[in-house]
Amino acid sequence: MAKPKKFYQCQACGYTTAKWMGRCPDCGEWNTMSEERKETRKREGLVSGARSEPIPLNEIEADTTVRTGTGISEFDRVLGGGIVPGSLVLVGGDPGIGKSTILLQAAALLKGRVLYVSGEESPEQIKLRAERLKVKSENVSLLAENSLEHVIDAADSMEPSVVVIDSIQTMYTEDFESAPGSVGQVRECAAKMMFYAKRNGVPVFLIGHVTKEGAIAGPRVLEHIVDTVLYFEGDRGHPYRILRAVKNRFGSTNEIGVFEMSDQGLKEVANPSELFLSERPQGVAGSVVASAIEGTRPLLVEIQALVSQTTFSVPRRTSIGIDFQRVNLLVAVLEKLAGLQLGGMDIFTNVVGGLKLAEPSVDLAVVLALTSSLREKPMGAEVLAFGEVGLSGEIRAVSQTEVRLKEAAKIGFKRAIIPRSSAERLKEKFGLDIVPVSSVSEALEAAGL
Ligand SMILES: Nc1ncnc2c1ncn2[C@@H]1O[C@H](COP(=O)(O)OP(=O)(O)OP(=O)(O)O)[C@@H](O)[C@H]1O
Ligand SMILES: [Mg+2]
């Protein structure tokens, strides 16, 4: 038999070369090249044996309504309304964030038999966790296994309705010689599970580790193989955990599910806005509430800013939860167009609750919080603000104004400072005092800053 061909592959991006290199020429990462072997066996396809034939689209029968609920509605929301048969879902997240916890909780709530494969923990350890979480476990079968071939054999004989693999980095396939967790192994194991899922119509959940940088370990291609990628995020210091869909072939992305971690596992948070605002200090400068949209849901969050005279030659600027560059841009707008003296100031901005916001609609709240902190004037506790701030100081419309306002009224806000163009299109005011603004200076005036 011919000797399998050796080559080197970057563990970060999947780039291959014949010779070892210290630095990947493709992605520029150092020390990521590791030895892999080219497999020589025949590949399997979605349909084993016979070659598949083209089928007219209208003749394919697929019931689009057959999503199964996980029993955890926040989880279902992120999945796009439940589990799609035959889908492959990757759940990534930092160590100890609660990946195994949520999948064990969901597994126990699912109807039908679940095969929970663990390559990291023994069945006894998982049983201990199950007892702590007080989950009913008649339907869940545990398998402590690292060989993917054995997992597939076990699944073929057990015929479960859902398979959970905890984690994909601990699995290995005999077709590859490299160590578990390497690019080749991870990709091959994921591909095999994909064939298994599609062939049998069984949904498969893969737990994935993340790298220091926060990306799912293994090659980017892993994210292309799977149907849905969920990230489990949260701040160590906070009990809140956020499950976020970053890719979903069967639902909207950026949808989030909010959970609270307790000794009895993850609890759903049905009204996250209330939770994120629960400890808000009243009458304090530098705190402004914004209304962001995460997926399809409005979320009221407190944006905090602290502006103080610097004692260093270069002022410190830190931003947690909002893009740092975005804050710098807003600082520049305030300096140039509202005449604020922020040059010699240390500036810190924070989103309360460990949330990460990527939406431009929080711009206005950031601008108001910065001004409020600089001038040491608090903004009214019953006022909220949202809108995108442009480089010439204009306040631009944002999407879903009505949804945001409705949520604000529900939580008990009385006034909303919103973009003028959004205000003109409003059909209902939800009992709020709407203050339309079209520029940063108008907004500062409306907020009494
Ligand atoms: N007795 C307990 N009381 C409260 N919280 C607990 C308790 N035991 C565990 N936890 C929480 O559960 C978390 C571990 O959850 P889990 O094992 O599901 O994480 P994981 O994401 O699967 O981690 P890993 O990547 O190491 O597999 C801990 O970080 C902690 O927050
Ligand atoms: Mg785990």
Short mmCIF file of C-alpha atoms and ligand atoms in Angstrom, two decimals:
data_model
loop_
_atom_site.label_atom_id
_atom_site.label_comp_id
_atom_site.label_asym_id
_atom_site.label_seq_id
_atom_site.Cartn_x
_atom_site.Cartn_y
_atom_site.Cartn_z
CA MET A 1 0.00 0.00 0.00
CA ALA A 2 1.29 3.45 -0.84
CA LYS A 3 2.47 5.46 2.12
CA PRO A 4 -0.03 8.20 2.97
CA LYS A 5 1.22 11.61 1.88
CA LYS A 6 2.36 13.94 4.64
CA PHE A 7 1.69 17.64 4.62
CA TYR A 8 1.39 20.54 7.03
CA GLN A 9 -1.82 22.37 7.72
CA CYS A 10 -2.49 25.64 9.53
CA GLN A 11 -4.73 24.97 12.52
CA ALA A 12 -6.18 28.43 12.29
CA CYS A 13 -7.19 28.76 8.65
CA GLY A 14 -6.65 25.36 7.05
CA TYR A 15 -3.86 26.47 4.65
CA THR A 16 -1.71 23.54 3.55
CA THR A 17 1.95 23.35 2.54
CA ALA A 18 4.40 20.54 1.83
CA LYS A 19 7.02 21.95 4.21
CA TRP A 20 6.75 23.04 7.82
CA MET A 21 6.69 26.78 8.36
CA GLY A 22 6.82 28.88 11.48
CA ARG A 23 4.27 31.31 10.21
CA CYS A 24 1.23 30.63 8.06
CA PRO A 25 1.62 32.62 4.82
CA ASP A 26 -2.14 32.79 4.43
CA CYS A 27 -3.45 34.06 7.77
CA GLY A 28 -0.16 35.19 9.29
CA GLU A 29 -0.55 33.19 12.53
CA TRP A 30 2.60 31.85 14.19
CA ASN A 31 3.16 28.22 15.22
CA THR A 32 -0.06 26.94 13.80
CA MET A 33 1.33 24.42 11.28
CA SER A 34 0.85 20.82 12.25
CA GLU A 35 1.47 17.58 10.44
CA GLU A 36 -1.47 15.90 8.72
CA ARG A 37 -1.80 12.94 6.39
CA LYS A 38 -3.74 12.72 3.23
CA GLU A 39 -6.39 10.02 3.39
CA THR A 40 -6.59 7.61 0.52
CA ARG A 41 -9.93 5.91 1.17
CA LYS A 42 -13.06 6.51 -0.85
CA ARG A 43 -15.38 9.24 0.35
CA GLU A 44 -18.93 8.54 1.32
CA GLY A 45 -21.80 10.71 0.21
CA LEU A 46 -25.14 11.80 1.57
CA VAL A 47 -26.80 8.76 0.07
CA SER A 48 -24.78 5.61 0.55
CA GLY A 49 -24.37 3.14 -2.27
CA ALA A 50 -26.40 4.31 -5.24
CA ARG A 51 -25.60 7.50 -7.08
CA SER A 52 -28.22 10.18 -6.48
CA GLU A 53 -30.37 11.48 -9.31
CA PRO A 54 -31.63 15.03 -9.87
CA ILE A 55 -35.18 15.50 -8.54
CA PRO A 56 -37.51 18.36 -9.55
CA LEU A 57 -37.90 20.71 -6.61
CA ASN A 58 -41.68 20.54 -6.57
CA GLU A 59 -41.61 16.77 -6.31
CA ILE A 60 -39.58 16.73 -3.13
CA GLU A 61 -41.71 16.16 -0.13
CA ALA A 62 -40.56 17.91 3.00
CA ASP A 63 -42.77 18.92 5.85
CA THR A 64 -41.62 22.40 6.72
CA THR A 65 -43.49 22.42 10.00
CA VAL A 66 -41.72 19.53 11.65
CA ARG A 67 -39.53 21.37 14.06
CA THR A 68 -39.22 19.81 17.46
CA GLY A 69 -39.23 22.03 20.49
CA THR A 70 -36.35 21.58 22.91
CA GLY A 71 -38.55 22.41 25.88
CA ILE A 72 -36.42 25.50 26.50
CA SER A 73 -38.11 28.33 24.65
CA GLU A 74 -35.07 30.63 24.65
CA PHE A 75 -33.10 27.81 23.00
CA ASP A 76 -35.88 27.25 20.44
CA ARG A 77 -35.92 30.95 19.64
CA VAL A 78 -32.22 30.92 18.82
CA LEU A 79 -32.61 27.82 16.67
CA GLY A 80 -35.29 29.62 14.66
CA GLY A 81 -38.28 27.94 16.29
CA GLY A 82 -37.07 24.48 17.25
CA ILE A 83 -34.84 21.72 15.95
CA VAL A 84 -34.99 20.91 12.24
CA PRO A 85 -34.70 17.18 11.49
CA GLY A 86 -31.31 16.22 10.13
CA SER A 87 -29.70 19.51 11.06
CA LEU A 88 -26.18 19.85 12.35
CA VAL A 89 -25.82 22.47 15.07
CA LEU A 90 -22.50 23.67 16.45
CA VAL A 91 -22.54 25.19 19.92
CA GLY A 92 -19.34 27.05 20.77
CA GLY A 93 -18.28 28.96 23.82
CA ASP A 94 -15.58 29.68 26.38
CA PRO A 95 -14.54 26.94 28.81
CA GLY A 96 -16.99 26.52 31.66
CA ILE A 97 -19.60 28.82 30.20
CA GLY A 98 -22.30 26.14 30.34
CA LYS A 99 -22.28 24.35 26.99
CA SER A 100 -22.62 20.88 28.47
CA THR A 101 -25.20 22.18 30.94
CA ILE A 102 -27.59 23.58 28.38
CA LEU A 103 -27.37 20.57 26.10
CA LEU A 104 -27.93 18.17 28.98
CA GLN A 105 -30.93 20.20 30.14
CA ALA A 106 -32.34 20.30 26.62
CA ALA A 107 -31.60 16.58 26.06
CA ALA A 108 -33.62 15.64 29.12
CA LEU A 109 -36.57 17.75 28.02
CA LEU A 110 -36.67 16.42 24.47
CA LYS A 111 -39.24 13.91 23.43
CA GLY A 112 -37.67 10.74 22.10
CA ARG A 113 -34.36 9.13 22.91
CA VAL A 114 -31.19 11.16 23.06
CA LEU A 115 -27.68 9.82 22.66
CA TYR A 116 -25.31 12.03 24.65
CA VAL A 117 -21.73 11.27 23.69
CA SER A 118 -19.03 12.68 25.92
CA GLY A 119 -15.37 12.57 25.09
CA GLU A 120 -14.46 14.71 28.07
CA GLU A 121 -16.39 13.40 31.04
CA SER A 122 -17.22 9.97 32.38
CA PRO A 123 -20.86 8.83 32.63
CA GLU A 124 -20.57 9.20 36.44
CA GLN A 125 -19.54 12.82 36.15
CA ILE A 126 -22.40 13.54 33.79
CA LYS A 127 -24.78 11.76 36.15
CA LEU A 128 -23.58 14.02 38.98
CA ARG A 129 -24.32 17.05 36.84
CA ALA A 130 -27.73 15.65 35.88
CA GLU A 131 -28.56 15.25 39.56
CA ARG A 132 -27.49 18.76 40.35
CA LEU A 133 -29.59 20.06 37.47
CA LYS A 134 -32.49 17.86 38.61
CA VAL A 135 -33.13 16.70 35.08
CA LYS A 136 -35.26 13.66 34.32
CA SER A 137 -33.02 11.34 32.47
CA GLU A 138 -34.97 8.24 31.37
CA ASN A 139 -34.65 9.23 27.71
CA VAL A 140 -30.98 10.15 27.76
CA SER A 141 -28.33 7.49 27.13
CA LEU A 142 -24.73 8.36 27.88
CA LEU A 143 -21.78 7.16 25.90
CA ALA A 144 -18.22 7.97 26.96
CA GLU A 145 -16.37 7.50 23.69
CA ASN A 146 -13.75 9.22 21.58
CA SER A 147 -13.85 7.13 18.45
CA LEU A 148 -16.29 8.55 15.97
CA GLU A 149 -16.71 5.19 14.25
CA HIS A 150 -17.91 3.69 17.54
CA VAL A 151 -20.23 6.62 18.08
CA ILE A 152 -21.82 6.13 14.67
CA ASP A 153 -22.13 2.36 15.27
CA ALA A 154 -23.80 3.04 18.61
CA ALA A 155 -26.12 5.58 17.03
CA ASP A 156 -27.00 3.17 14.21
CA SER A 157 -28.02 0.47 16.65
CA MET A 158 -29.77 2.74 19.16
CA GLU A 159 -31.60 4.89 16.57
CA PRO A 160 -31.86 7.98 18.77
CA SER A 161 -33.94 11.00 17.83
CA VAL A 162 -31.15 13.42 18.73
CA VAL A 163 -27.37 13.00 19.08
CA VAL A 164 -25.19 15.31 21.18
CA ILE A 165 -21.40 15.21 20.81
CA ASP A 166 -19.51 16.83 23.68
CA SER A 167 -17.08 17.93 22.23
CA ILE A 168 -16.10 17.64 18.56
CA GLN A 169 -12.46 18.40 19.47
CA THR A 170 -12.20 15.22 21.55
CA MET A 171 -13.42 12.92 18.77
CA TYR A 172 -11.16 11.14 16.34
CA THR A 173 -11.72 9.09 13.26
CA GLU A 174 -9.54 6.11 12.44
CA ASP A 175 -9.13 7.37 8.89
CA PHE A 176 -6.78 10.06 10.11
CA GLU A 177 -3.56 9.71 12.01
CA SER A 178 -3.33 13.15 13.49
CA ALA A 179 -4.33 13.82 17.09
CA PRO A 180 -7.90 14.62 18.16
CA GLY A 181 -8.53 18.34 17.95
CA SER A 182 -6.36 18.94 14.89
CA VAL A 183 -7.84 20.57 11.83
CA GLY A 184 -8.06 17.37 9.84
CA GLN A 185 -9.69 15.38 12.63
CA VAL A 186 -12.19 18.06 13.58
CA ARG A 187 -13.23 18.62 10.01
CA GLU A 188 -13.47 14.95 9.15
CA CYS A 189 -15.43 14.13 12.32
CA ALA A 190 -17.83 17.01 11.67
CA ALA A 191 -18.26 15.91 8.05
CA LYS A 192 -19.00 12.34 9.15
CA MET A 193 -21.58 13.54 11.62
CA MET A 194 -23.10 15.66 8.87
CA PHE A 195 -23.47 12.61 6.64
CA TYR A 196 -24.97 10.73 9.56
CA ALA A 197 -27.43 13.57 10.31
CA LYS A 198 -28.58 14.07 6.72
CA ARG A 199 -28.81 10.37 5.92
CA ASN A 200 -30.90 9.49 8.97
CA GLY A 201 -32.75 12.76 9.43
CA VAL A 202 -31.46 12.90 12.99
CA PRO A 203 -30.45 16.29 14.38
CA VAL A 204 -26.91 16.37 15.75
CA PHE A 205 -25.52 18.91 18.21
CA LEU A 206 -21.77 19.39 18.28
CA ILE A 207 -20.13 21.21 21.15
CA GLY A 208 -17.05 23.12 20.03
CA HIS A 209 -14.25 24.68 22.01
CA VAL A 210 -13.20 28.20 21.22
CA THR A 211 -9.70 29.53 20.82
CA LYS A 212 -8.14 32.38 22.80
CA GLU A 213 -9.42 34.78 20.18
CA GLY A 214 -12.95 33.51 20.62
CA ALA A 215 -13.34 31.69 17.31
CA ILE A 216 -14.40 28.06 17.24
CA ALA A 217 -11.26 25.94 17.42
CA GLY A 218 -10.43 24.11 14.24
CA PRO A 219 -10.71 25.42 10.76
CA ARG A 220 -13.20 27.98 9.63
CA VAL A 221 -14.56 25.28 7.33
CA LEU A 222 -16.27 23.73 10.35
CA GLU A 223 -18.63 26.68 10.35
CA HIS A 224 -19.39 26.03 6.68
CA ILE A 225 -20.13 22.34 7.18
CA VAL A 226 -22.75 22.85 9.90
CA ASP A 227 -26.24 24.29 9.41
CA THR A 228 -26.32 26.43 12.51
CA VAL A 229 -23.59 27.99 14.63
CA LEU A 230 -24.51 29.11 18.12
CA TYR A 231 -22.17 30.95 20.44
CA PHE A 232 -22.65 30.80 24.15
CA GLU A 233 -21.28 33.95 25.69
CA GLY A 234 -21.32 35.70 28.98
CA ASP A 235 -19.19 37.48 31.45
CA ARG A 236 -17.47 35.52 34.20
CA GLY A 237 -18.58 38.03 36.80
CA HIS A 238 -22.23 37.91 35.76
CA PRO A 239 -24.67 35.05 36.00
CA TYR A 240 -26.20 35.98 32.63
CA ARG A 241 -25.46 33.83 29.65
CA ILE A 242 -26.37 34.67 26.10
CA LEU A 243 -26.85 32.11 23.39
CA ARG A 244 -26.42 33.77 20.04
CA ALA A 245 -27.02 32.43 16.54
CA VAL A 246 -24.23 33.59 14.22
CA LYS A 247 -25.19 31.35 11.34
CA ASN A 248 -28.52 29.70 10.80
CA ARG A 249 -29.70 28.01 7.63
CA PHE A 250 -33.18 27.66 9.13
CA GLY A 251 -33.79 30.89 10.96
CA SER A 252 -32.72 34.43 11.57
CA THR A 253 -29.20 35.11 12.77
CA ASN A 254 -28.27 37.38 15.64
CA GLU A 255 -31.23 36.01 17.53
CA ILE A 256 -30.35 35.69 21.18
CA GLY A 257 -31.56 33.62 24.09
CA VAL A 258 -30.90 34.91 27.58
CA PHE A 259 -30.23 32.60 30.52
CA GLU A 260 -29.19 32.93 34.09
CA MET A 261 -26.69 30.43 35.50
CA SER A 262 -27.53 29.03 38.92
CA ASP A 263 -26.54 25.95 40.92
CA GLN A 264 -29.53 24.23 39.35
CA GLY A 265 -28.38 24.98 35.86
CA LEU A 266 -29.46 27.51 33.32
CA LYS A 267 -32.76 29.27 33.82
CA GLU A 268 -34.51 31.12 31.04
CA VAL A 269 -34.86 34.84 31.35
CA ALA A 270 -38.18 35.70 29.76
CA ASN A 271 -37.85 39.45 30.10
CA PRO A 272 -34.20 40.41 29.61
CA SER A 273 -34.84 44.16 29.53
CA GLU A 274 -36.10 44.08 33.09
CA LEU A 275 -33.11 42.03 34.15
CA PHE A 276 -30.54 44.31 32.52
CA LEU A 277 -32.11 47.41 34.04
CA SER A 278 -32.80 45.96 37.48
CA GLU A 279 -29.79 47.47 39.24
CA ARG A 280 -29.75 50.76 37.41
CA PRO A 281 -28.74 53.63 39.67
CA GLN A 282 -31.15 56.58 39.63
CA GLY A 283 -30.06 60.18 39.16
CA VAL A 284 -26.44 59.34 38.31
CA ALA A 285 -24.53 61.09 35.55
CA GLY A 286 -23.19 59.01 32.68
CA SER A 287 -25.98 56.44 32.54
CA VAL A 288 -28.41 56.32 29.62
CA VAL A 289 -30.80 53.60 28.53
CA ALA A 290 -30.80 52.54 24.89
CA SER A 291 -33.07 50.20 23.01
CA ALA A 292 -31.20 47.71 20.88
CA ILE A 293 -32.65 44.98 18.69
CA GLU A 294 -31.12 41.55 19.04
CA GLY A 295 -32.51 39.30 16.32
CA THR A 296 -36.22 39.93 16.47
CA ARG A 297 -36.36 41.09 20.05
CA PRO A 298 -35.95 44.55 21.55
CA LEU A 299 -33.60 44.80 24.47
CA LEU A 300 -33.34 47.79 26.77
CA VAL A 301 -29.83 48.18 28.08
CA GLU A 302 -28.00 50.66 30.22
CA ILE A 303 -25.01 52.35 28.60
CA GLN A 304 -22.55 53.85 31.05
CA ALA A 305 -19.81 56.35 30.41
CA LEU A 306 -17.16 57.74 32.68
CA VAL A 307 -15.26 60.81 31.53
CA SER A 308 -12.58 62.23 33.77
CA GLN A 309 -9.47 64.39 33.54
CA THR A 310 -6.50 62.24 32.63
CA THR A 311 -3.33 62.07 34.72
CA PHE A 312 -1.34 60.54 31.87
CA SER A 313 0.21 62.09 28.82
CA VAL A 314 -2.03 59.99 26.58
CA PRO A 315 -5.63 59.65 27.80
CA ARG A 316 -6.97 56.16 28.39
CA ARG A 317 -9.91 55.01 26.33
CA THR A 318 -11.64 51.75 27.09
CA SER A 319 -14.87 50.34 25.82
CA ILE A 320 -16.61 47.18 26.98
CA GLY A 321 -19.57 45.83 25.05
CA ILE A 322 -19.47 48.46 22.29
CA ASP A 323 -16.96 48.63 19.48
CA PHE A 324 -14.01 50.74 20.58
CA GLN A 325 -13.62 52.38 17.16
CA ARG A 326 -17.27 53.33 17.18
CA VAL A 327 -16.88 55.08 20.53
CA ASN A 328 -13.81 56.95 19.25
CA LEU A 329 -15.82 58.09 16.27
CA LEU A 330 -18.63 59.36 18.50
CA VAL A 331 -16.11 61.17 20.70
CA ALA A 332 -14.76 62.91 17.58
CA VAL A 333 -18.29 63.92 16.55
CA LEU A 334 -18.96 65.36 20.02
CA GLU A 335 -15.72 67.34 19.98
CA LYS A 336 -16.16 68.73 16.51
CA LEU A 337 -19.90 69.31 16.33
CA ALA A 338 -21.04 69.83 19.89
CA GLY A 339 -17.90 71.62 21.06
CA LEU A 340 -17.20 69.24 23.95
CA GLN A 341 -13.66 69.26 25.32
CA LEU A 342 -12.84 65.56 25.42
CA GLY A 343 -9.20 65.73 24.29
CA GLY A 344 -7.52 65.45 27.67
CA MET A 345 -10.06 63.09 29.15
CA ASP A 346 -9.94 59.43 30.09
CA ILE A 347 -13.05 57.87 28.57
CA PHE A 348 -14.58 54.57 29.64
CA THR A 349 -17.78 53.15 28.21
CA ASN A 350 -19.58 50.04 29.29
CA VAL A 351 -22.72 48.07 28.50
CA VAL A 352 -24.20 46.79 31.75
CA GLY A 353 -24.71 43.04 32.15
CA GLY A 354 -21.83 41.87 29.98
CA LEU A 355 -23.78 42.34 26.76
CA LYS A 356 -22.04 42.97 23.46
CA LEU A 357 -23.89 45.32 21.16
CA ALA A 358 -23.05 45.73 17.51
CA GLU A 359 -26.01 47.82 16.49
CA PRO A 360 -25.57 51.50 15.51
CA SER A 361 -28.85 52.38 17.25
CA VAL A 362 -27.00 52.68 20.57
CA ASP A 363 -24.92 55.59 19.21
CA LEU A 364 -27.26 58.24 20.55
CA ALA A 365 -27.25 56.74 24.04
CA VAL A 366 -23.42 56.63 24.00
CA VAL A 367 -23.26 60.28 22.96
CA LEU A 368 -25.69 61.28 25.71
CA ALA A 369 -23.91 59.19 28.35
CA LEU A 370 -20.55 60.75 27.46
CA THR A 371 -21.97 64.26 27.65
CA SER A 372 -23.86 63.50 30.85
CA SER A 373 -20.67 62.24 32.48
CA LEU A 374 -18.53 65.14 31.26
CA ARG A 375 -21.01 67.74 32.45
CA GLU A 376 -21.92 65.75 35.56
CA LYS A 377 -25.60 66.15 34.80
CA PRO A 378 -27.78 63.07 35.15
CA MET A 379 -30.42 62.34 32.56
CA GLY A 380 -33.98 61.61 33.70
CA ALA A 381 -34.46 58.00 34.75
CA GLU A 382 -37.61 57.64 32.67
CA VAL A 383 -36.01 58.76 29.42
CA LEU A 384 -34.47 56.50 26.85
CA ALA A 385 -32.74 57.31 23.58
CA PHE A 386 -31.84 55.50 20.40
CA GLY A 387 -30.63 56.47 16.93
CA GLU A 388 -27.59 56.21 14.73
CA VAL A 389 -25.19 59.14 14.80
CA GLY A 390 -23.58 60.14 11.51
CA LEU A 391 -20.21 61.82 11.05
CA SER A 392 -21.77 65.21 10.44
CA GLY A 393 -23.67 64.97 13.69
CA GLU A 394 -26.98 63.98 12.12
CA ILE A 395 -29.25 61.49 13.88
CA ARG A 396 -30.31 58.78 11.46
CA ALA A 397 -33.33 56.53 11.50
CA VAL A 398 -33.03 52.98 12.79
CA SER A 399 -35.15 49.95 12.02
CA GLN A 400 -38.11 48.68 14.05
CA THR A 401 -38.83 51.90 15.92
CA GLU A 402 -42.27 50.75 17.03
CA VAL A 403 -40.98 47.52 18.53
CA ARG A 404 -38.38 49.45 20.52
CA LEU A 405 -40.92 51.96 21.78
CA LYS A 406 -43.40 49.28 22.76
CA GLU A 407 -40.77 47.58 24.90
CA ALA A 408 -39.85 50.91 26.51
CA ALA A 409 -43.48 51.61 27.40
CA LYS A 410 -43.83 48.11 28.82
CA ILE A 411 -40.90 48.65 31.17
CA GLY A 412 -42.35 51.99 32.29
CA PHE A 413 -40.39 54.61 30.39
CA LYS A 414 -42.15 57.96 29.84
CA ARG A 415 -40.02 59.74 27.24
CA ALA A 416 -38.10 58.64 24.20
CA ILE A 417 -35.55 60.67 22.26
CA ILE A 418 -35.59 59.22 18.76
CA PRO A 419 -34.51 60.17 15.21
CA ARG A 420 -36.85 62.68 13.57
CA SER A 421 -37.27 60.62 10.41
CA SER A 422 -38.34 57.60 12.49
CA ALA A 423 -40.76 59.76 14.50
CA GLU A 424 -42.46 61.00 11.33
CA ARG A 425 -43.28 57.47 10.26
CA LEU A 426 -44.73 56.44 13.62
CA LYS A 427 -48.34 55.35 13.67
CA GLU A 428 -48.66 54.81 17.38
CA LYS A 429 -46.92 56.38 20.36
CA PHE A 430 -47.51 53.75 23.03
CA GLY A 431 -48.31 56.41 25.62
CA LEU A 432 -44.76 57.79 25.43
CA ASP A 433 -43.70 61.39 25.09
CA ILE A 434 -41.79 61.19 21.79
CA VAL A 435 -39.01 63.75 21.31
CA PRO A 436 -37.83 63.77 17.67
CA VAL A 437 -34.28 65.02 17.09
CA SER A 438 -32.23 65.41 13.94
CA SER A 439 -28.82 66.43 15.21
CA VAL A 440 -26.51 65.77 18.13
CA SER A 441 -26.93 69.29 19.51
CA GLU A 442 -30.72 68.97 19.37
CA ALA A 443 -30.47 65.66 21.20
CA LEU A 444 -28.28 67.16 23.95
CA GLU A 445 -30.79 69.95 24.39
CA ALA A 446 -33.74 67.54 24.47
CA ALA A 447 -31.97 65.49 27.12
CA GLY A 448 -31.34 68.60 29.20
CA LEU A 449 -27.56 68.18 29.06
N1 LIG B 1 -22.66 23.84 42.01
C1 LIG B 1 -22.73 24.82 41.11
N2 LIG B 1 -23.35 25.97 41.41
C2 LIG B 1 -23.46 26.97 40.53
N3 LIG B 1 -22.94 26.92 39.29
C3 LIG B 1 -22.30 25.82 38.96
C4 LIG B 1 -22.15 24.72 39.83
N4 LIG B 1 -21.45 23.76 39.17
C5 LIG B 1 -21.18 24.26 37.97
N5 LIG B 1 -21.69 25.48 37.82
C6 LIG B 1 -21.62 26.34 36.63
O1 LIG B 1 -21.54 25.54 35.50
C7 LIG B 1 -20.41 25.92 34.72
C8 LIG B 1 -19.85 24.71 34.02
O2 LIG B 1 -20.79 24.34 33.05
P1 LIG B 1 -20.46 23.32 31.89
O3 LIG B 1 -19.69 22.18 32.41
O4 LIG B 1 -21.75 23.07 31.21
O5 LIG B 1 -19.53 24.19 30.97
P2 LIG B 1 -18.90 23.82 29.58
O6 LIG B 1 -19.09 25.00 28.72
O7 LIG B 1 -19.41 22.52 29.12
O8 LIG B 1 -17.37 23.71 29.95
P3 LIG B 1 -16.20 22.90 29.21
O9 LIG B 1 -15.80 23.72 28.04
O10 LIG B 1 -15.13 22.85 30.23
O11 LIG B 1 -16.75 21.57 28.85
C9 LIG B 1 -19.45 26.52 35.71
O12 LIG B 1 -18.59 27.45 35.11
C10 LIG B 1 -20.38 27.20 36.67
O13 LIG B 1 -20.73 28.48 36.21
MG MG B 2 -18.45 20.65 28.84
#
